[in-house]
PDB file of C-alpha atoms in Angstrom:
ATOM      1  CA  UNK A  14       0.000   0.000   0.000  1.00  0.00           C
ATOM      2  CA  UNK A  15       2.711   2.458   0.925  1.00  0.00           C
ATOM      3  CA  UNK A  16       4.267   2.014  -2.526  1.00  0.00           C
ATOM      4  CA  UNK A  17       1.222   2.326  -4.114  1.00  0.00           C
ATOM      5  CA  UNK A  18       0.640   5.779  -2.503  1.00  0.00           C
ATOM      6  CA  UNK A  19       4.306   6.916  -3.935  1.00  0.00           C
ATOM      7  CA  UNK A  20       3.323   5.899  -6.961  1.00  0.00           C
ATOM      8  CA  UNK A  21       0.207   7.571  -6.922  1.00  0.00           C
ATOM      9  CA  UNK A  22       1.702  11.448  -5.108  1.00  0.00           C
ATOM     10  CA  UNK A  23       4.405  11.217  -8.033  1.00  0.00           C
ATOM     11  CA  UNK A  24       2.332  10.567 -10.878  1.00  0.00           C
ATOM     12  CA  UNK A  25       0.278  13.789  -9.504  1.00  0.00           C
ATOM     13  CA  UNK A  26       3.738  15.588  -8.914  1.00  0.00           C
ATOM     14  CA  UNK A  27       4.568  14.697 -12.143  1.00  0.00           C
ATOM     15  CA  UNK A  28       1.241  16.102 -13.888  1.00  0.00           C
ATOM     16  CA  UNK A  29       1.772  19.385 -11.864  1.00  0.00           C
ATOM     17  CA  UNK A  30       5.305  20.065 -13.720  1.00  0.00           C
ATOM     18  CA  UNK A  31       3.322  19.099 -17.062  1.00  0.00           C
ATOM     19  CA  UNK A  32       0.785  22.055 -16.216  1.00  0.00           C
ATOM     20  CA  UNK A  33       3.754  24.244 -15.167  1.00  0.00           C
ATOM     21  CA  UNK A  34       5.384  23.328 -18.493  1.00  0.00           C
ATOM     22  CA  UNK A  35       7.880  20.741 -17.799  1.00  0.00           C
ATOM     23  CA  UNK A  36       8.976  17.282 -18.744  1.00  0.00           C
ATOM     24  CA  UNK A  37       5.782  14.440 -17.779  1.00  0.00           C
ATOM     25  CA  UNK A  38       9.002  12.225 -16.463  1.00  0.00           C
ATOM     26  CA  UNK A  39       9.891  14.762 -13.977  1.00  0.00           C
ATOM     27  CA  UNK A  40       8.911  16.175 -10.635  1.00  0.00           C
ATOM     28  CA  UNK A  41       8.634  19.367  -9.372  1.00  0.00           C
ATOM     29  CA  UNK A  42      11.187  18.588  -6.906  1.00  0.00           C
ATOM     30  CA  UNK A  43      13.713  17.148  -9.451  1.00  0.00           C
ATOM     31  CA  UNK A  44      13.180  19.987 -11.792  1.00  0.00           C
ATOM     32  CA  UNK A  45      14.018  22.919  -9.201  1.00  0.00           C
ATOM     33  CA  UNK A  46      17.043  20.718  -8.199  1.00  0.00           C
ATOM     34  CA  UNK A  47      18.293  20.574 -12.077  1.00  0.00           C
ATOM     35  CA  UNK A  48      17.569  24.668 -12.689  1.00  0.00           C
ATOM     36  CA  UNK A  49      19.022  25.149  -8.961  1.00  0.00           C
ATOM     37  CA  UNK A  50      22.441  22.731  -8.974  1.00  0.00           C
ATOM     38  CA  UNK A  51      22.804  21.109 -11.922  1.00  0.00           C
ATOM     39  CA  UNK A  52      21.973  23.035 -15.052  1.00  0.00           C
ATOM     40  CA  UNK A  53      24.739  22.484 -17.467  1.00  0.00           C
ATOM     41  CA  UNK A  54      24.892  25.990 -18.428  1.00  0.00           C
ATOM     42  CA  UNK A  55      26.762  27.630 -15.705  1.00  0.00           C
ATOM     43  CA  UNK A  56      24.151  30.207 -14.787  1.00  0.00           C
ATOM     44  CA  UNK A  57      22.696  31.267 -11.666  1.00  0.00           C
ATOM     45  CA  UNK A  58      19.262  29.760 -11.686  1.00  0.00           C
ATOM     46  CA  UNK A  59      16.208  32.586 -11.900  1.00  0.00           C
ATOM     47  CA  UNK A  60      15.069  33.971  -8.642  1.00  0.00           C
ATOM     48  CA  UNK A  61      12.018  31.457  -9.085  1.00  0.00           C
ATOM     49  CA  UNK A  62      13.704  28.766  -9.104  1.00  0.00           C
ATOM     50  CA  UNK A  63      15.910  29.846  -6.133  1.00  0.00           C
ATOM     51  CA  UNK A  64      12.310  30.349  -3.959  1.00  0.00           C
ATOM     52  CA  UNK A  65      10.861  27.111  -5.215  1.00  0.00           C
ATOM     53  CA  UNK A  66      14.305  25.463  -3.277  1.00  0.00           C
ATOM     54  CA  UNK A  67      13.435  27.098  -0.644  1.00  0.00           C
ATOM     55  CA  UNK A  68       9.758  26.339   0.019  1.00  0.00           C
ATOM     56  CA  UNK A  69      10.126  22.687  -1.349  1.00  0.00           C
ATOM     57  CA  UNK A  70      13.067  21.953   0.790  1.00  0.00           C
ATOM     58  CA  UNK A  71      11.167  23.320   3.922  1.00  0.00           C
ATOM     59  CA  UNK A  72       7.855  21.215   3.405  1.00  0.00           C
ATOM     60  CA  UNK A  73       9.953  18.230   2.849  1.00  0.00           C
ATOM     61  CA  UNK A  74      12.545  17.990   5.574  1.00  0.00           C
ATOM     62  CA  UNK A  75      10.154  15.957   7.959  1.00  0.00           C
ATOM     63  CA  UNK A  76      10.355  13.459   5.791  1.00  0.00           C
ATOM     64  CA  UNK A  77      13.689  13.494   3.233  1.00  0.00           C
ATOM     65  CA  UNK A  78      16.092  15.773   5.670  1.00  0.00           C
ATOM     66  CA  UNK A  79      17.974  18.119   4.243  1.00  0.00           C
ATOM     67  CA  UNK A  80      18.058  18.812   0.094  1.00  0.00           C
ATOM     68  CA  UNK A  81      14.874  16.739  -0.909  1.00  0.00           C
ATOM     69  CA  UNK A  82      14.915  18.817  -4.406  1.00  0.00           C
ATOM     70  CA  UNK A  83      18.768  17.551  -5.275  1.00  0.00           C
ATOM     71  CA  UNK A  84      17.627  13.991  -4.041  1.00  0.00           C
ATOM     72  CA  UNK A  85      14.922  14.064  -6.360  1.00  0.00           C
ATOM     73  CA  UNK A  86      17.185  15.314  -8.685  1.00  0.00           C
ATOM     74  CA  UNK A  87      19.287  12.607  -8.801  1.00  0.00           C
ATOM     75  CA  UNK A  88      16.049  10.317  -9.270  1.00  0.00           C
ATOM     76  CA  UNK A  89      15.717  11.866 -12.719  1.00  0.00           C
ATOM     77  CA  UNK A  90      18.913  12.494 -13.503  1.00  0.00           C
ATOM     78  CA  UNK A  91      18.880  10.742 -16.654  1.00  0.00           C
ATOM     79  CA  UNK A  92      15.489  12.624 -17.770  1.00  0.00           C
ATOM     80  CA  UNK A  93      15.510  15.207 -20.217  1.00  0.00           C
ATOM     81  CA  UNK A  94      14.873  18.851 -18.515  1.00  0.00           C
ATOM     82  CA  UNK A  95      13.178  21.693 -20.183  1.00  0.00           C
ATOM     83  CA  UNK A  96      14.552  25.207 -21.687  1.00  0.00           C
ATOM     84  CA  UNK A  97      12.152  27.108 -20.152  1.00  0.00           C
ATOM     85  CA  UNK A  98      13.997  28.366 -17.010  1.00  0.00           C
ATOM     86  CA  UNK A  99      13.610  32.177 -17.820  1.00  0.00           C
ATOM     87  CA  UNK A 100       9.881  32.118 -19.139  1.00  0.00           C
ATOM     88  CA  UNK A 101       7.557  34.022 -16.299  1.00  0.00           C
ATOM     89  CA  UNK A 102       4.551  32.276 -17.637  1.00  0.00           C
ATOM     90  CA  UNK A 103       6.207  28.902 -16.516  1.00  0.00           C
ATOM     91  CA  UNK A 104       7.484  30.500 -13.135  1.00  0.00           C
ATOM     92  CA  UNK A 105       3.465  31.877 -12.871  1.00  0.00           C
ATOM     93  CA  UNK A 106       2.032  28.417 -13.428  1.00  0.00           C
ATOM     94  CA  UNK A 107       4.813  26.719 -11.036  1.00  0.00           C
ATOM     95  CA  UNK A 108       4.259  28.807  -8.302  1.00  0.00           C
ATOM     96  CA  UNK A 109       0.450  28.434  -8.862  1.00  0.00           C
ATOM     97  CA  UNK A 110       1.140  24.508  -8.160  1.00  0.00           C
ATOM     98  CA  UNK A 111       4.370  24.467  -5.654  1.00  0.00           C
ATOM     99  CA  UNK A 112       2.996  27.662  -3.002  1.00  0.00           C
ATOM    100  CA  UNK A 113      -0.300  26.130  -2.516  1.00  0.00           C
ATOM    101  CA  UNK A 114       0.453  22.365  -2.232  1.00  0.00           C
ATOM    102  CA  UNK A 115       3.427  22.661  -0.227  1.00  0.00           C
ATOM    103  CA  UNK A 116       1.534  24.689   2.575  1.00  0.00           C
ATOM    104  CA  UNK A 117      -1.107  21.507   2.599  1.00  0.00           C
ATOM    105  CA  UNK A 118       2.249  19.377   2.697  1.00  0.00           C
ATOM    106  CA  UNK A 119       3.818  21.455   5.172  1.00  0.00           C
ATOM    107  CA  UNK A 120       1.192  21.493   7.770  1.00  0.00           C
ATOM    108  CA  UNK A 121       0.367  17.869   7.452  1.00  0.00           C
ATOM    109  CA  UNK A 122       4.033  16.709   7.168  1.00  0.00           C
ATOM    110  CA  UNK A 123       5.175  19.218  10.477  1.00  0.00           C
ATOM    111  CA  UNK A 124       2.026  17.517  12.136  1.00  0.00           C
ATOM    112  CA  UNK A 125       3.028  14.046  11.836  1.00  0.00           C
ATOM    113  CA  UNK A 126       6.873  14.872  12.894  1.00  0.00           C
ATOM    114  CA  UNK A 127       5.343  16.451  15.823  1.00  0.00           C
ATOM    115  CA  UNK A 128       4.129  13.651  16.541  1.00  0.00           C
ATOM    116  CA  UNK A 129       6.609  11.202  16.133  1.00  0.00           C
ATOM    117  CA  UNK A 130       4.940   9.238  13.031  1.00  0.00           C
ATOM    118  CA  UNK A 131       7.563  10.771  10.821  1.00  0.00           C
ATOM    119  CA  UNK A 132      11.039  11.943  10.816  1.00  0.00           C
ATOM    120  CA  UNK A 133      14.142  12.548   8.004  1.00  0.00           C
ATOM    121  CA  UNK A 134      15.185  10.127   6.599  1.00  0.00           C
ATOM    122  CA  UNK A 135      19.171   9.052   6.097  1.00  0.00           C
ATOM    123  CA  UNK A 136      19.848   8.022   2.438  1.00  0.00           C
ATOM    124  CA  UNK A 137      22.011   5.115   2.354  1.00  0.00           C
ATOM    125  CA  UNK A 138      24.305   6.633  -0.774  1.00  0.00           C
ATOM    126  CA  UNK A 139      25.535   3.019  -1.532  1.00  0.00           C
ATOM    127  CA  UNK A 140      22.139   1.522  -2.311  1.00  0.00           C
ATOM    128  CA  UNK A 141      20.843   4.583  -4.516  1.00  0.00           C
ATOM    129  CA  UNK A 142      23.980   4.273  -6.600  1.00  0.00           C
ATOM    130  CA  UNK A 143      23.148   0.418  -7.289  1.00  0.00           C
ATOM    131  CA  UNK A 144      19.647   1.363  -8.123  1.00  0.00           C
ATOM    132  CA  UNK A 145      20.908   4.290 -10.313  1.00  0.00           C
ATOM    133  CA  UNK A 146      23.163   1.241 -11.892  1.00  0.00           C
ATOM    134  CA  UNK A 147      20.850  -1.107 -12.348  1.00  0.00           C
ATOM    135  CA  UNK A 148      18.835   1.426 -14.259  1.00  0.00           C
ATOM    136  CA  UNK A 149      21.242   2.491 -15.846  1.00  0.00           C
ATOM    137  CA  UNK A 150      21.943  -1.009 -17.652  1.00  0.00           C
ATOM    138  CA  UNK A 151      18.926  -1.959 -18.081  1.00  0.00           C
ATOM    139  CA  UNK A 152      18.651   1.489 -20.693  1.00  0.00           C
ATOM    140  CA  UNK A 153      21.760   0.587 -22.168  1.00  0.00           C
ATOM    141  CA  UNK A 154      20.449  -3.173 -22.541  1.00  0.00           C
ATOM    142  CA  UNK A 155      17.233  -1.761 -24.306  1.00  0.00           C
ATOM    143  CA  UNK A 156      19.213   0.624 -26.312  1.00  0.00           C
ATOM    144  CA  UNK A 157      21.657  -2.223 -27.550  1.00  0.00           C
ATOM    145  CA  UNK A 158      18.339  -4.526 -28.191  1.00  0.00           C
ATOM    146  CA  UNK A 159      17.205  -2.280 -30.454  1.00  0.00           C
ATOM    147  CA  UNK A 160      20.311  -1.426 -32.104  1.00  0.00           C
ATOM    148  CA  UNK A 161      20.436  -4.970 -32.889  1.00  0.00           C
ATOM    149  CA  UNK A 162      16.515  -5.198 -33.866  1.00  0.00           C
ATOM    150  CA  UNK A 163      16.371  -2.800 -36.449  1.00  0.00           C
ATOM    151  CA  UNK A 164      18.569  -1.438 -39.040  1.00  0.00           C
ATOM    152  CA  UNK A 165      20.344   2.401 -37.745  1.00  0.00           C
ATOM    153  CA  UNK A 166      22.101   5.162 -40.268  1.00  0.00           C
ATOM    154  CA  UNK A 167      24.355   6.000 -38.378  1.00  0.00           C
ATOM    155  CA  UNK A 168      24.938   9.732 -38.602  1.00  0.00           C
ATOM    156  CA  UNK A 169      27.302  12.503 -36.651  1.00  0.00           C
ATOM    157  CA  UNK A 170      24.719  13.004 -34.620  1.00  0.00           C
ATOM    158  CA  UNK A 171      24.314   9.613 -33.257  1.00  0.00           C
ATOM    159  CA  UNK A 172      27.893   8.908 -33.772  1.00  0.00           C
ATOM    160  CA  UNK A 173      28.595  12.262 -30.888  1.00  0.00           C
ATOM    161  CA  UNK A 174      25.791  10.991 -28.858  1.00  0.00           C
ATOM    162  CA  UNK A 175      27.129   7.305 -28.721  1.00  0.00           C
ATOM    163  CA  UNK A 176      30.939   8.667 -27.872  1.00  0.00           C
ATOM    164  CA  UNK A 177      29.317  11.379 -25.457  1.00  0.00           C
ATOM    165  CA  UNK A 178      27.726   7.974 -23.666  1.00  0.00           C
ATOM    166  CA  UNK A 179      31.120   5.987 -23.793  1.00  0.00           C
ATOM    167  CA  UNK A 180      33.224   8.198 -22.217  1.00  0.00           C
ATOM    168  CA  UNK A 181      30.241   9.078 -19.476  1.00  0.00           C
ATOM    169  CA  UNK A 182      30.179   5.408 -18.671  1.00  0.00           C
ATOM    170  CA  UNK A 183      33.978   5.298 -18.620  1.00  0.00           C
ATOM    171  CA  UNK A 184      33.867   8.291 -16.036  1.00  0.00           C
ATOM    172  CA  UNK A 185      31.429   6.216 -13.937  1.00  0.00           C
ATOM    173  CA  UNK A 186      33.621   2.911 -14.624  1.00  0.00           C
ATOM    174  CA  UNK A 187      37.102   4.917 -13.388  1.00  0.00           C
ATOM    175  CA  UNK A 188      35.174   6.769 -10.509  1.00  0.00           C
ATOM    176  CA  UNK A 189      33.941   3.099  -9.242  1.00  0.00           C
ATOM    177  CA  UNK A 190      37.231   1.091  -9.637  1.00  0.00           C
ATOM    178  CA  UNK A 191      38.960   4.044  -7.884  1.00  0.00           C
ATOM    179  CA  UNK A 192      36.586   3.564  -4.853  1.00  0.00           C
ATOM    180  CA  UNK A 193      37.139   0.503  -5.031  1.00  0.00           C
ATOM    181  CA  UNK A 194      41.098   0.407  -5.086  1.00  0.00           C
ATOM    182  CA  UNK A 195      41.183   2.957  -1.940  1.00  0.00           C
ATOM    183  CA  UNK A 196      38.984   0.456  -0.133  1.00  0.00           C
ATOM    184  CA  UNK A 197      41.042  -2.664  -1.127  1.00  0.00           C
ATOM    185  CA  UNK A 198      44.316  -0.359   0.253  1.00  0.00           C
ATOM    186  CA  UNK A 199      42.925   0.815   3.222  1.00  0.00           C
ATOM    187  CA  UNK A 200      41.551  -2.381   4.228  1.00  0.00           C
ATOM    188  CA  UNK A 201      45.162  -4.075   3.840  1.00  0.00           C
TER     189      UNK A 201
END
C-alpha cells in the first residue's frame, strides 16, 4: 500500500510540472534541483527557481532531511529537462502549483513529525547508486536490443551521442574502480 501511494503522489507531482510546463518524467522537486544545482549551463538559476528550493526543501525535511529537491534530482537524472527556465509564464504556473500544495504538505508533514509518526530520513548513498546502476543497464540493454533489432544510419549526430555515452560510462567505470582500489588499500 505504501508504494502504491508513492506511486500515486508522483504521478500527480509529475502532472503538476506538465501544467507548469515541464517534462511528464519529472517532478517538481527534481526539476528545481536541475535549474538550482545542476543546469549544465553555468548560470545562476532565476530567482524562481531559487524560492521554489526554498519552500520545497522546507515542506519536505520531515520526511527526506535536508536537500529533498537535489535527491529528487538525482532520481531523474537521466530525464531530459526543459529550456524554459527564464519564461515568467512557466514561473506563474509553477508557483500556482508548488505555493499552494506545499503549505497543505507542510502542515500535514510538520504535524506528523510532531508527533513522532515521521522523521528525516538518512539516504544510504551506496544503495541509490546500485539502483541508479541497475537502471542504468537496463537502458543501455534496451538501447543495444534495439540497435540490434532494427537497421540504424548512423549519422554525426548519433555517432557524438554514442561517444558522449562511452566516455560518461567510462567516467562512472574509473570513478567506481577508484573507490574501489582505496577500499582494497585501506583495508590491507
Amino acid at each position: 500500500m505504501r508504494r502504491y501511494l508513492g506511486n500515486f503522489f508522483v504521478s500527480i507531482d509529475q502532472l503538476g510540472n506538465v501544467i507548469a510546463g515541464g517534462n511528464p518524467d519529472n517532478t517538481i522537486s527534481s526539476r528545481v534541483g536541475f535549474y538550482n544545482q545542476h543546469n549544465t549551463t553555468g548560470e545562476k538559476a532565476p530567482w524562481q527557481w531559487r524560492l521554489f528550493e526554498k519552500i520545497i526543501n522546507f515542506s519536505f525535511w520531515p520526511i527526506d532531511g535536508e536537500g529533498h529537491y537535489h535527491e529528487a534530482f538525482h532520481n531523474d537524472a537521466g530525464e531530459e529537462f526543459d529550456p524554459n527556465t527564464k519564461n515568467i509564464l512557466v514561473a506563474v504556473l509553477a508557483a500556482a502549483i508548488i505555493i499552494p500544495s506545499c503549505l497543505l504538505i507542510s502542515i500535514l508533514l510538520y504535524l506528523l513529525y510532531l508527533f513522532g509518526i515521521v522523521s528525516p530520513k538518512h539516504i544510504d548513498r551506496n544503495k541509490n547508486i546500485q539502483k541508479r546502476l541497475h537502471l542504468a543497464k537496463a537502458k543501455l540493454e534496451g538501447t543495444l536490443h534495439e540497435l540490434n533489432e532494427h537497421p540504424v544510419i548512423i549519422d554525426n549526430e548519433l555517432k557524438v551521442a554514442s561517444e558522449e555515452t562511452i566516455s560518461a560510462a567510462n567516467e562512472v567505470y574509473d570513478k567506481i574502480n577508484g573507490m574501489l582500489n582505496l577500499k582494497k588499500r585501506l583495508g590491507n
